[in-house]
Coordinates of C-alpha atoms and ligand atoms in Angstrom, one line a residue:
M1 CA -108.2 20.9 -85.3
T2 CA -106.5 17.7 -84.6
G3 CA -103.7 16.0 -82.5
S4 CA -104.2 14.5 -79.1
I5 CA -105.3 16.6 -76.1
T6 CA -102.6 18.3 -74.0
L7 CA -102.6 17.6 -70.2
Q8 CA -100.9 20.2 -68.3
T9 CA -99.2 18.7 -65.4
T10 CA -97.2 20.0 -62.4
K11 CA -93.4 19.1 -62.7
E12 CA -94.1 17.2 -59.5
V13 CA -96.5 14.9 -61.7
A14 CA -95.0 14.5 -64.7
D15 CA -91.4 13.8 -62.7
A16 CA -93.5 10.8 -60.9
L17 CA -94.7 9.4 -63.9
G18 CA -92.4 9.8 -65.8
A19 CA -89.9 7.6 -63.4
G20 CA -93.0 5.2 -62.5
R21 CA -93.5 6.8 -59.7
P22 CA -96.8 6.4 -57.4
V23 CA -98.9 8.8 -58.4
V24 CA -103.0 8.8 -57.0
A25 CA -105.5 10.6 -59.0
L26 CA -108.3 12.9 -57.3
E27 CA -111.8 14.2 -58.7
S28 CA -112.4 18.0 -58.1
T29 CA -116.9 17.7 -57.6
I30 CA -115.9 17.2 -53.9
I31 CA -114.7 20.4 -54.0
T32 CA -116.9 22.3 -56.3
H33 CA -120.1 20.8 -55.9
G34 CA -119.7 18.2 -52.4
M35 CA -118.4 20.9 -49.9
P36 CA -118.9 24.2 -48.4
W37 CA -115.8 26.9 -48.7
P38 CA -113.4 26.8 -47.0
G39 CA -113.5 23.2 -45.7
N40 CA -113.4 22.2 -49.0
R41 CA -110.1 23.9 -49.5
D42 CA -108.7 22.2 -46.5
M43 CA -110.2 19.1 -46.9
A44 CA -108.7 19.4 -50.5
L45 CA -104.7 19.9 -49.4
E46 CA -105.1 17.8 -46.3
V47 CA -105.5 14.5 -48.9
E48 CA -103.0 15.9 -51.1
A49 CA -100.9 15.7 -47.9
A50 CA -102.0 12.7 -46.6
I51 CA -100.9 10.7 -49.9
R52 CA -97.1 12.7 -50.1
A53 CA -96.9 11.3 -46.3
E54 CA -97.4 7.9 -47.3
G55 CA -95.1 8.2 -49.6
A56 CA -97.2 9.0 -53.4
V57 CA -97.3 12.1 -55.6
P58 CA -101.5 13.6 -55.5
A59 CA -102.7 14.6 -58.7
T60 CA -106.0 16.8 -58.7
I61 CA -108.0 16.4 -61.9
A62 CA -109.9 19.4 -63.2
V63 CA -110.6 21.6 -66.2
I64 CA -109.7 25.4 -66.4
D65 CA -110.4 28.0 -68.9
G66 CA -110.7 24.5 -70.9
H67 CA -107.0 22.8 -70.3
L68 CA -107.2 20.0 -68.9
H69 CA -105.2 19.6 -65.8
A70 CA -103.7 16.9 -63.9
G71 CA -102.0 18.0 -60.5
L72 CA -102.8 21.3 -59.4
S73 CA -100.9 23.8 -57.0
E74 CA -102.0 25.2 -54.2
D75 CA -103.3 28.6 -55.4
A76 CA -105.1 26.9 -58.3
I77 CA -106.8 24.2 -55.3
T78 CA -108.0 27.9 -53.5
A79 CA -109.1 29.3 -56.8
L80 CA -111.2 26.8 -58.0
A81 CA -112.6 26.1 -54.3
Q82 CA -114.3 29.5 -54.3
A83 CA -115.3 30.1 -58.2
S84 CA -118.6 30.2 -58.8
N85 CA -119.8 28.9 -62.2
V86 CA -117.6 25.3 -62.8
M87 CA -119.9 23.2 -64.0
K88 CA -119.5 19.4 -62.3
L89 CA -118.1 17.6 -65.5
S90 CA -119.1 13.8 -66.0
R91 CA -118.0 11.7 -69.2
A92 CA -120.6 13.3 -71.4
D93 CA -119.8 16.8 -70.6
L94 CA -115.3 16.7 -70.4
A95 CA -114.8 17.3 -74.1
F96 CA -117.3 19.8 -73.8
A97 CA -115.7 22.5 -71.1
I98 CA -112.4 21.4 -73.2
S99 CA -114.4 22.8 -76.7
E100 CA -115.5 25.8 -75.0
R101 CA -113.0 26.7 -72.6
R102 CA -114.8 26.8 -69.6
T103 CA -113.8 25.5 -66.3
G104 CA -115.6 22.3 -64.8
A105 CA -114.5 19.8 -62.0
T106 CA -114.3 16.3 -62.2
T107 CA -116.8 13.6 -61.2
V108 CA -115.5 10.0 -60.4
A109 CA -115.7 9.6 -64.2
A110 CA -114.2 12.6 -65.5
T111 CA -111.5 12.2 -63.3
M112 CA -111.7 7.8 -64.4
M113 CA -111.0 9.3 -67.8
A114 CA -108.3 12.1 -66.9
A115 CA -106.2 9.5 -64.7
H116 CA -106.6 7.1 -67.9
L117 CA -105.2 9.7 -70.4
A118 CA -102.1 10.6 -68.2
G119 CA -101.3 6.8 -66.9
I120 CA -102.8 7.3 -63.3
H121 CA -103.9 3.6 -62.0
V122 CA -105.2 4.4 -58.3
F123 CA -107.7 7.4 -57.5
A124 CA -109.0 8.2 -54.2
T125 CA -112.3 10.3 -53.5
G126 CA -115.4 9.8 -51.3
G127 CA -118.0 7.5 -52.4
I128 CA -118.8 7.0 -56.0
G129 CA -121.9 7.8 -57.9
G130 CA -124.6 4.9 -58.2
V131 CA -128.2 4.1 -59.0
H132 CA -130.3 6.8 -57.1
R133 CA -133.7 5.2 -54.6
G134 CA -136.1 5.5 -56.5
A135 CA -134.2 5.0 -60.1
E136 CA -137.1 2.7 -60.9
A137 CA -139.3 5.9 -61.8
S138 CA -136.3 8.5 -62.4
F139 CA -133.8 6.0 -65.0
D140 CA -131.4 8.2 -62.4
I141 CA -128.2 5.7 -62.0
S142 CA -124.6 7.7 -62.0
A143 CA -122.3 7.5 -65.6
D144 CA -119.1 6.9 -62.5
L145 CA -120.9 3.1 -62.9
D146 CA -120.5 2.4 -66.3
E147 CA -117.0 4.1 -66.4
L148 CA -115.9 1.4 -63.6
A149 CA -117.0 -1.3 -66.2
R150 CA -114.9 0.2 -69.3
T151 CA -111.9 2.4 -67.5
P152 CA -109.2 0.6 -65.8
V153 CA -108.3 2.8 -62.9
I154 CA -108.8 1.7 -59.0
V155 CA -111.2 3.4 -57.5
V156 CA -110.8 4.0 -53.2
S157 CA -113.9 5.0 -52.0
A158 CA -116.1 4.5 -48.5
G159 CA -118.5 2.2 -51.1
A160 CA -121.2 4.1 -52.3
K161 CA -123.2 7.4 -51.3
A162 CA -125.9 6.4 -48.9
I163 CA -128.2 8.5 -50.2
L164 CA -128.3 6.2 -52.9
D165 CA -129.8 2.8 -53.4
I166 CA -127.3 0.7 -52.1
P167 CA -128.4 -3.0 -53.3
K168 CA -129.2 -1.7 -57.0
T169 CA -125.5 -0.1 -57.2
L170 CA -124.5 -3.7 -56.5
E171 CA -126.5 -5.0 -58.9
A172 CA -125.9 -2.4 -61.1
L173 CA -121.8 -3.1 -60.5
E174 CA -122.2 -7.1 -61.0
T175 CA -123.6 -6.9 -64.5
R176 CA -120.9 -4.3 -65.4
G177 CA -118.2 -7.0 -64.3
V178 CA -116.6 -4.6 -61.8
P179 CA -115.1 -6.1 -58.7
V180 CA -116.0 -4.8 -55.7
V181 CA -113.6 -5.3 -52.7
A182 CA -114.4 -4.5 -49.2
Y183 CA -111.1 -3.4 -47.3
G184 CA -110.1 -5.6 -44.1
Q185 CA -114.1 -6.8 -43.6
D186 CA -116.8 -8.6 -45.1
E187 CA -119.6 -6.3 -45.1
M188 CA -120.5 -3.4 -47.8
P189 CA -119.3 0.1 -46.1
A190 CA -122.3 2.8 -46.4
F191 CA -120.2 5.9 -46.8
W192 CA -121.0 8.2 -43.0
S193 CA -121.4 4.4 -41.5
R194 CA -119.4 1.7 -41.5
N195 CA -121.7 -1.1 -42.2
S196 CA -124.5 -0.9 -45.1
G197 CA -125.8 -4.8 -43.5
L198 CA -124.8 -6.1 -47.0
K199 CA -122.1 -8.7 -47.3
A200 CA -119.7 -7.0 -50.1
P201 CA -118.8 -9.2 -53.3
L202 CA -115.0 -9.4 -52.2
R203 CA -112.7 -8.8 -49.4
L204 CA -109.0 -8.1 -49.2
D205 CA -107.4 -7.2 -46.3
D206 CA -104.0 -5.3 -47.5
A207 CA -102.7 -3.5 -50.4
Q208 CA -100.2 -5.7 -51.6
A209 CA -103.2 -8.4 -52.2
I210 CA -105.1 -5.6 -54.4
A211 CA -101.9 -4.5 -56.1
R212 CA -101.8 -8.2 -57.0
L213 CA -105.4 -8.2 -57.9
E214 CA -105.1 -5.5 -60.3
L215 CA -102.0 -7.1 -61.7
T216 CA -104.0 -10.2 -62.5
R217 CA -106.4 -8.9 -63.9
R218 CA -104.5 -7.1 -66.7
Q219 CA -103.0 -10.4 -67.4
L220 CA -106.8 -11.4 -67.8
G221 CA -107.7 -8.5 -70.4
G222 CA -110.2 -6.2 -71.3
H223 CA -110.7 -5.3 -67.5
G224 CA -112.0 -1.5 -66.7
G225 CA -112.1 0.0 -63.4
M226 CA -111.9 -1.8 -59.8
L227 CA -113.9 -0.2 -56.8
I228 CA -112.3 -0.7 -53.1
A229 CA -114.8 0.1 -50.7
N230 CA -112.6 1.1 -47.5
P231 CA -115.2 1.6 -44.3
V232 CA -115.1 5.6 -42.4
P233 CA -113.4 4.9 -39.2
A234 CA -115.0 3.6 -36.0
D235 CA -113.9 7.2 -34.4
D236 CA -115.6 9.0 -36.9
E237 CA -118.6 7.3 -38.6
I238 CA -122.2 8.3 -37.9
P239 CA -124.3 5.4 -37.4
S240 CA -126.5 4.6 -39.9
A241 CA -129.9 4.6 -38.3
E242 CA -129.1 8.2 -37.0
I243 CA -128.3 8.9 -40.5
N244 CA -130.9 7.5 -42.4
R245 CA -133.1 9.8 -40.6
H246 CA -131.5 12.6 -42.4
I247 CA -131.0 11.2 -45.7
E248 CA -135.0 10.6 -45.7
A249 CA -135.6 14.0 -44.5
A250 CA -133.3 15.2 -47.3
L251 CA -134.8 13.2 -50.2
A252 CA -137.8 14.6 -49.3
S253 CA -137.0 18.2 -49.5
A254 CA -135.5 17.0 -52.8
Q255 CA -139.0 15.7 -54.2
A256 CA -140.8 19.0 -52.8
Q257 CA -138.6 21.1 -54.5
G258 CA -138.4 19.2 -57.9
I259 CA -134.5 18.9 -58.1
G260 CA -133.4 16.4 -60.9
G261 CA -129.9 15.6 -62.7
K262 CA -126.9 16.8 -61.8
A263 CA -128.7 18.9 -58.8
V264 CA -129.5 15.9 -56.9
T265 CA -126.5 14.7 -55.5
P266 CA -125.4 18.3 -54.2
F267 CA -128.7 19.4 -53.2
L268 CA -128.5 15.9 -50.7
L269 CA -125.0 16.5 -49.4
G270 CA -126.0 19.7 -48.8
E271 CA -129.4 19.6 -47.1
I272 CA -127.6 16.8 -44.5
L273 CA -124.8 18.9 -44.0
S274 CA -127.0 21.0 -42.6
L275 CA -129.5 18.7 -41.1
T276 CA -126.5 17.4 -39.1
Q277 CA -124.9 20.6 -38.0
G278 CA -122.1 20.0 -39.8
A279 CA -121.5 16.2 -38.5
S280 CA -121.6 15.1 -42.1
L281 CA -118.6 17.1 -43.2
K282 CA -116.6 16.5 -40.8
T283 CA -117.3 12.1 -41.5
N284 CA -116.8 12.9 -45.0
I285 CA -113.5 14.9 -44.6
A286 CA -112.2 11.9 -42.5
L287 CA -113.2 9.2 -45.1
V288 CA -111.6 10.8 -48.0
L289 CA -108.2 11.2 -45.8
N290 CA -109.2 7.8 -45.3
N291 CA -109.4 6.3 -48.3
A292 CA -106.6 9.2 -49.8
R293 CA -104.3 7.2 -47.4
L294 CA -105.3 3.6 -48.4
A295 CA -105.0 4.7 -52.1
A296 CA -101.5 5.5 -52.3
R297 CA -100.6 2.4 -50.3
I298 CA -101.8 0.7 -53.3
A299 CA -100.2 2.9 -55.4
V300 CA -97.0 2.2 -53.6
A301 CA -97.3 -1.3 -53.9
L302 CA -98.4 -1.0 -57.3
A303 CA -95.1 0.8 -58.5
A304 CA -92.7 -1.9 -56.6
A305 CA -95.0 -5.0 -58.3
S306 CA -94.4 -3.9 -61.7
A307 CA -91.2 -1.8 -62.1
Ligands
PSU401 N1 -117.7 11.6 -52.8 C1 -117.9 13.0 -51.9 N2 -118.2 14.1 -52.4 C2 -118.8 14.1 -54.1 C3 -118.7 13.0 -54.6 C4 -118.3 11.9 -54.3 O1 -117.5 12.2 -50.7 O2 -119.6 15.2 -54.0 C5 -119.1 13.8 -56.1 C6 -118.3 12.5 -56.9 O3 -118.0 13.1 -57.9 C7 -119.1 11.6 -57.8 C8 -120.1 12.9 -57.9 O4 -119.3 10.6 -59.7 O5 -120.9 13.0 -56.8 C9 -121.6 11.7 -58.5 O6 -122.9 12.3 -58.7 P1 -123.7 11.8 -59.5 O7 -124.7 11.6 -58.7 O8 -124.6 12.9 -60.5 O9 -123.1 11.1 -60.8
MN402 MN1 -127.4 10.8 -61.9

């Protein structure tokens, strides 16, 4: 087999890419492994609508029956949101899902790869994967960090998920040369909470400034990705003291049940969902929507500056 991977795009995405109009990539692991049905489907469709309302086109990324898609129809999103046996695809698994004709949802790492292949420069998610607590023993460090180092896509997130070791995650990003930019505040956000107690490496206050930084990075050459850390809206946050209790409890259950590898992040998110009686999911959806709006504004600013 030779040639290149054919990306299946919706007409909306193909037209926008062809005309240089703003497009925002979206991941699908958050749909299949991050949230339960039917809230996951509602989230995915609301996020797409929020991106369109800001004047950009959403492109949800997934592998369906071996085909790599950039842009899914509402029916395809609904089917994926209810499907079982969907693989969780990181960089290590993306080609396997395609060659074995499988269906898989893309993590931050695999979504960045697909976005770059498609010519999409901006991607919105909830929180990136990073260095897990206890990584000095488990060696569990998300492939998202190396992908940020190598693939030139702007990732808009609410920081790294607070289930992780955020100080170590920031160190690992610095080592890899990944700019980490807090949006509109000095402190690094912590996913469900606005503050982490850690100063963010960089700060910018508007989408135009982020677009300017991106264009400058391109001029320097050899640039990889960049992480925009956008705090959850104040009305939707869970204070860190409160969420931290639940994170500790969830981590203890994961340890007791011997959860490892790819299952860790989905397990912890599920535990925290039940410990907070659904409040963590409401906050997760709010922060993804907030990130989608900012990502769309960055994509619009980049398209205007590149025209
Ligand atoms: N953001 C969310 N929920 C999620 C994720 C991100 O709000 O479930 C997913 C992303 O796909 C991210 C993955 O890449 O969690 C991290 O998984 P791991 O720790 O196994 O690398
Ligand atoms: Mn991992």
